[in-house]
PDB file of C-alpha atoms in Angstrom:
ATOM      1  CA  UNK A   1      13.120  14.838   2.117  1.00 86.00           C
ATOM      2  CA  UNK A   2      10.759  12.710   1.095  1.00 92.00           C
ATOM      3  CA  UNK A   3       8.269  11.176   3.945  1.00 96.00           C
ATOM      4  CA  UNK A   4       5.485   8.192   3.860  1.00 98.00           C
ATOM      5  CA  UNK A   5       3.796   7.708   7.043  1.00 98.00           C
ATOM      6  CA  UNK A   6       1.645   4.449   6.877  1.00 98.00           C
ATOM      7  CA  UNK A   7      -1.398   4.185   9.435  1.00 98.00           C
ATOM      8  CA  UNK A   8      -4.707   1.835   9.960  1.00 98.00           C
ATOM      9  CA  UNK A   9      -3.293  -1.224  11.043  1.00 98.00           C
ATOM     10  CA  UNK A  10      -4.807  -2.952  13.701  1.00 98.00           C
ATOM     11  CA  UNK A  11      -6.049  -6.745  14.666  1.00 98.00           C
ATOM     12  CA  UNK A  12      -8.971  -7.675  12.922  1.00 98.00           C
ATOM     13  CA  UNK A  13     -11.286 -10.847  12.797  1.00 98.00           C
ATOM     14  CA  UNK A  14     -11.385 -12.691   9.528  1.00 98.00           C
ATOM     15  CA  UNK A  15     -13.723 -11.532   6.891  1.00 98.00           C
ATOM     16  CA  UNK A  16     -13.338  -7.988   8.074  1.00 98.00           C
ATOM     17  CA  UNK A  17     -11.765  -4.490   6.809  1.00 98.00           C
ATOM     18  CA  UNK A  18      -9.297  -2.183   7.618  1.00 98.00           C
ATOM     19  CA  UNK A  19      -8.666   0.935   5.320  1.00 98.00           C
ATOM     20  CA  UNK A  20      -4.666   1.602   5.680  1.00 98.00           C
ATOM     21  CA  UNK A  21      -3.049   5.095   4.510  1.00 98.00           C
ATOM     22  CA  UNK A  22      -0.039   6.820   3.164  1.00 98.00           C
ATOM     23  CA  UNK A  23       0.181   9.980   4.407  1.00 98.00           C
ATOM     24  CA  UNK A  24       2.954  12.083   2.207  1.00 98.00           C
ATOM     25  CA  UNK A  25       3.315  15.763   0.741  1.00 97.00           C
ATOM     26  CA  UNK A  26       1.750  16.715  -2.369  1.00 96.00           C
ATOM     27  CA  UNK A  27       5.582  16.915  -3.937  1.00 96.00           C
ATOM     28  CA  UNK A  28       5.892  13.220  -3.390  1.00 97.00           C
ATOM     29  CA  UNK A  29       2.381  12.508  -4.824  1.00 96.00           C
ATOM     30  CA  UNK A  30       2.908  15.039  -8.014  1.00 95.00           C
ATOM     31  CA  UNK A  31       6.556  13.131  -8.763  1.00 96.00           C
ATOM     32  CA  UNK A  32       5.770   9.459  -7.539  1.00 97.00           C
ATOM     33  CA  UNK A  33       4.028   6.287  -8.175  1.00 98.00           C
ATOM     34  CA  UNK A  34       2.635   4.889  -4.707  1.00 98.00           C
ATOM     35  CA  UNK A  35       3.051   0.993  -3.846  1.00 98.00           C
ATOM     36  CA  UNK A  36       1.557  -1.434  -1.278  1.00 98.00           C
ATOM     37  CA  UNK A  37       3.631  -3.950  -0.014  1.00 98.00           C
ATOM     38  CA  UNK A  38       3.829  -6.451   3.132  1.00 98.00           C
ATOM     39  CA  UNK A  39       5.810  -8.638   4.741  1.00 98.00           C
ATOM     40  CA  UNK A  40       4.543 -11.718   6.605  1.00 97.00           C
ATOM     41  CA  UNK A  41       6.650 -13.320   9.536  1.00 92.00           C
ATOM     42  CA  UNK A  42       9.432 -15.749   7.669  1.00 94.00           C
ATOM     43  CA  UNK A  43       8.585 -14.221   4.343  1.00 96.00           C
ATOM     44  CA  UNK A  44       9.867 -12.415   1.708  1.00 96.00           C
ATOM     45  CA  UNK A  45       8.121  -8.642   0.825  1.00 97.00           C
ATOM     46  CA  UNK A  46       5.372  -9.210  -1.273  1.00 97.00           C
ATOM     47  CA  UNK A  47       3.640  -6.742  -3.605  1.00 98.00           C
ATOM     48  CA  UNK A  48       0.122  -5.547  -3.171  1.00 98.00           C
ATOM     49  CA  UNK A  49      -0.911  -2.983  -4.546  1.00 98.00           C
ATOM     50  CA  UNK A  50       0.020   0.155  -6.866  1.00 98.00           C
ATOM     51  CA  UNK A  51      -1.554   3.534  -8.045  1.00 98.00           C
ATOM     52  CA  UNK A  52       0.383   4.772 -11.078  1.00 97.00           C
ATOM     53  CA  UNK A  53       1.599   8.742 -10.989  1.00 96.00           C
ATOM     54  CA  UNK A  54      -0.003   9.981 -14.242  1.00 91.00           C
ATOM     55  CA  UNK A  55      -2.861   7.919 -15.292  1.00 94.00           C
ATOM     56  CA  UNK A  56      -4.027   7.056 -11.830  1.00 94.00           C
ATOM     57  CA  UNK A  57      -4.305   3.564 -12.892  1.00 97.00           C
ATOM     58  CA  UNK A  58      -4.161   1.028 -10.621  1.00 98.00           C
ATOM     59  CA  UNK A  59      -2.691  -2.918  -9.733  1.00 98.00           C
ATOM     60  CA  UNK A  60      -3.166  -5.293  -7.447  1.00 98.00           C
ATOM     61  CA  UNK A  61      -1.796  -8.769  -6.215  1.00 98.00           C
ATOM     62  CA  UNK A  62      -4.045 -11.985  -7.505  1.00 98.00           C
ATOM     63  CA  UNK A  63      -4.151 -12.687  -4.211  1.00 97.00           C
ATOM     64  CA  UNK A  64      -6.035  -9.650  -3.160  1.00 98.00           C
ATOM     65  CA  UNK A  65      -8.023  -8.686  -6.188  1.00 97.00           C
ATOM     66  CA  UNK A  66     -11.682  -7.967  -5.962  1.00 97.00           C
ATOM     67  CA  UNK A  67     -10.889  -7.446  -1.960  1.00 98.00           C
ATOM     68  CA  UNK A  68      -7.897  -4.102  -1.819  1.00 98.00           C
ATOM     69  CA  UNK A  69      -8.684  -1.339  -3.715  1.00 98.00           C
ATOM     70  CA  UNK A  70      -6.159   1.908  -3.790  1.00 98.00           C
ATOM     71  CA  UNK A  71      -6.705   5.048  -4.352  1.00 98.00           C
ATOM     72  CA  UNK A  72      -5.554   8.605  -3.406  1.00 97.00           C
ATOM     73  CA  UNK A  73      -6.429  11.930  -2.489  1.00 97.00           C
ATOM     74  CA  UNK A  74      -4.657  14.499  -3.893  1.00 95.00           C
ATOM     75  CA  UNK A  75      -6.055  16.844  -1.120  1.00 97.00           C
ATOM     76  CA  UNK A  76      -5.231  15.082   1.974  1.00 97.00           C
ATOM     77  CA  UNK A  77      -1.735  14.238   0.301  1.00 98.00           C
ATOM     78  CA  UNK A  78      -2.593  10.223   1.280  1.00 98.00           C
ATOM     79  CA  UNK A  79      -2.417   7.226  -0.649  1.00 98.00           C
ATOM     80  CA  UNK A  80      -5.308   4.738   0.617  1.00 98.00           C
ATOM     81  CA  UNK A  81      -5.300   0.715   0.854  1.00 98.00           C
ATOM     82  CA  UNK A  82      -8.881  -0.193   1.295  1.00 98.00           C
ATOM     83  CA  UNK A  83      -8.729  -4.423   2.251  1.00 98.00           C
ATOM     84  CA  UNK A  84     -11.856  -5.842   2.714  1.00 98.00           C
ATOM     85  CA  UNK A  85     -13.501  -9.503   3.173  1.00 98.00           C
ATOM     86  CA  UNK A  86      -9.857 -10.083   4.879  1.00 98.00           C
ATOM     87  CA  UNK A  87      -8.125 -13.493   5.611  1.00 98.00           C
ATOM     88  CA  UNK A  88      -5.503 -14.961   8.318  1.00 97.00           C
ATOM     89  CA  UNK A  89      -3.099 -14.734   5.281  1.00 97.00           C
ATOM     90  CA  UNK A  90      -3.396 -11.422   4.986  1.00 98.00           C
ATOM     91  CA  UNK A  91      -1.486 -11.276   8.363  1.00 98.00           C
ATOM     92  CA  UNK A  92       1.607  -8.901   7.603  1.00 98.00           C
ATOM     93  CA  UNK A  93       3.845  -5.726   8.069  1.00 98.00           C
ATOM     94  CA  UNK A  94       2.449  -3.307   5.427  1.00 98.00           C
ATOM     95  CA  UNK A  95       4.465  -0.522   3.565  1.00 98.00           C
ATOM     96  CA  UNK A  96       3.814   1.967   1.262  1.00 98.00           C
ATOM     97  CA  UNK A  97       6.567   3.110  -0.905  1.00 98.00           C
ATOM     98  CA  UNK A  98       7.157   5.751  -3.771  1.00 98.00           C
ATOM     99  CA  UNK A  99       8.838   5.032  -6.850  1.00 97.00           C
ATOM    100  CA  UNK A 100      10.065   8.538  -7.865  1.00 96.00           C
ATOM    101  CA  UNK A 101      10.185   9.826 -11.578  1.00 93.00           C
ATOM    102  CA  UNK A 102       8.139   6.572 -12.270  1.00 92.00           C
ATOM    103  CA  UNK A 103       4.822   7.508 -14.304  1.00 92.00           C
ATOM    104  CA  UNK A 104       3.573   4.150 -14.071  1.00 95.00           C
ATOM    105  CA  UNK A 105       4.017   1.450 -11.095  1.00 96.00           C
ATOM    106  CA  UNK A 106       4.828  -2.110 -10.450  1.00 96.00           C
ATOM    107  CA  UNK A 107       3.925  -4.896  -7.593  1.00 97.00           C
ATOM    108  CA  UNK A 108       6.692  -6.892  -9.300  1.00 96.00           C
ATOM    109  CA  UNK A 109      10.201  -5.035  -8.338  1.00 93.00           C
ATOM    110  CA  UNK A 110      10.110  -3.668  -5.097  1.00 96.00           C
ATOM    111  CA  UNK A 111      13.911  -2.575  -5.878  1.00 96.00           C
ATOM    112  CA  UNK A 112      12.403   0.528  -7.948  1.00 96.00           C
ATOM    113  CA  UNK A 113      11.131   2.070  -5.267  1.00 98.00           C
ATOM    114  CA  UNK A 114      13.407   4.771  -4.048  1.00 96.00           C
ATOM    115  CA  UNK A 115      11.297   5.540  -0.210  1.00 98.00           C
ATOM    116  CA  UNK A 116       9.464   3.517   2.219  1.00 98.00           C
ATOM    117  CA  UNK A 117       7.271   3.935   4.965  1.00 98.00           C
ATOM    118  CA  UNK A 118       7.815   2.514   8.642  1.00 97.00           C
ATOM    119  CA  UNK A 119       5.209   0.237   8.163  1.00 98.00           C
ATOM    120  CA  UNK A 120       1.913  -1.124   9.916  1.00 98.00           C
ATOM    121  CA  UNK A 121       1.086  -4.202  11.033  1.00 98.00           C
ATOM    122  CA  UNK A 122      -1.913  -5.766  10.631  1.00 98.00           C
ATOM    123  CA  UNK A 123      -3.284  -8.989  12.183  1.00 98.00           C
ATOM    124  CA  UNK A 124      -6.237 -10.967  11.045  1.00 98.00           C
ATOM    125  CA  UNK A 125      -7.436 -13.623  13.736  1.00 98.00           C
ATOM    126  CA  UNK A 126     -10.409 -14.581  15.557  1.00 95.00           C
TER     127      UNK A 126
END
């Protein structure tokens, strides 16, 4: 059974950082692609972030680029969403999410991801 446990989340003032993670089993990491995604009040889930199986290559959001950063460990079994320089928009449930048998990964179609996390909400406000 496949597992994603997200922590991190917190409140945080604007322009500050949070580091987020995945926690999963190496199984997951070794047959998955590993995707951010978050969901503000009233919204729609939006993608964020994505760390592709094989190459290890990474997307993000326009929205976020040059601020999140992902990466994993393939120690520790985690997927990590590094946000920094963070703004009230940022405000949102975040999930991670495994696409399984994918050897790339997508912000664009949440629908191919197979798992999902519980989520973690994080806050930015003064």
């Amino acid at each position: 059974q496949v597992q994603l446990v997200e922590s991190g989340g917190g409140l945080v003032q604007p322009g500050g950082s949070l580091r987020l993670s995945c926690a999963t089993s190496r199984s997951t990491l070794e047959t998955s692609s590993i995707g951010w995604f978050r969901q503000a009040p009233g919204k729609g889930r939006e993608g964020v972030a994505c760390i592709a199986r094989v190459s290890g290559r990474t997307a993000s959001a326009d929205s976020v680029k040059g601020r999140f950063f992902v990466w994993r460990d393939n120690i520790a079994n985690t997927v990590y969403l590094q946000m920094n320089n963070l703004k009230p928009e940022d405000t949102a449930v975040y999930y991670c999410a495994a696409d399984h048998g994918a050897a790339g990964c997508t912000i664009e179609d949440d629908q191919s991801y197979d798992y999902w996390g519980q989520g973690t909400q994080v806050t930015v406000s003064f």
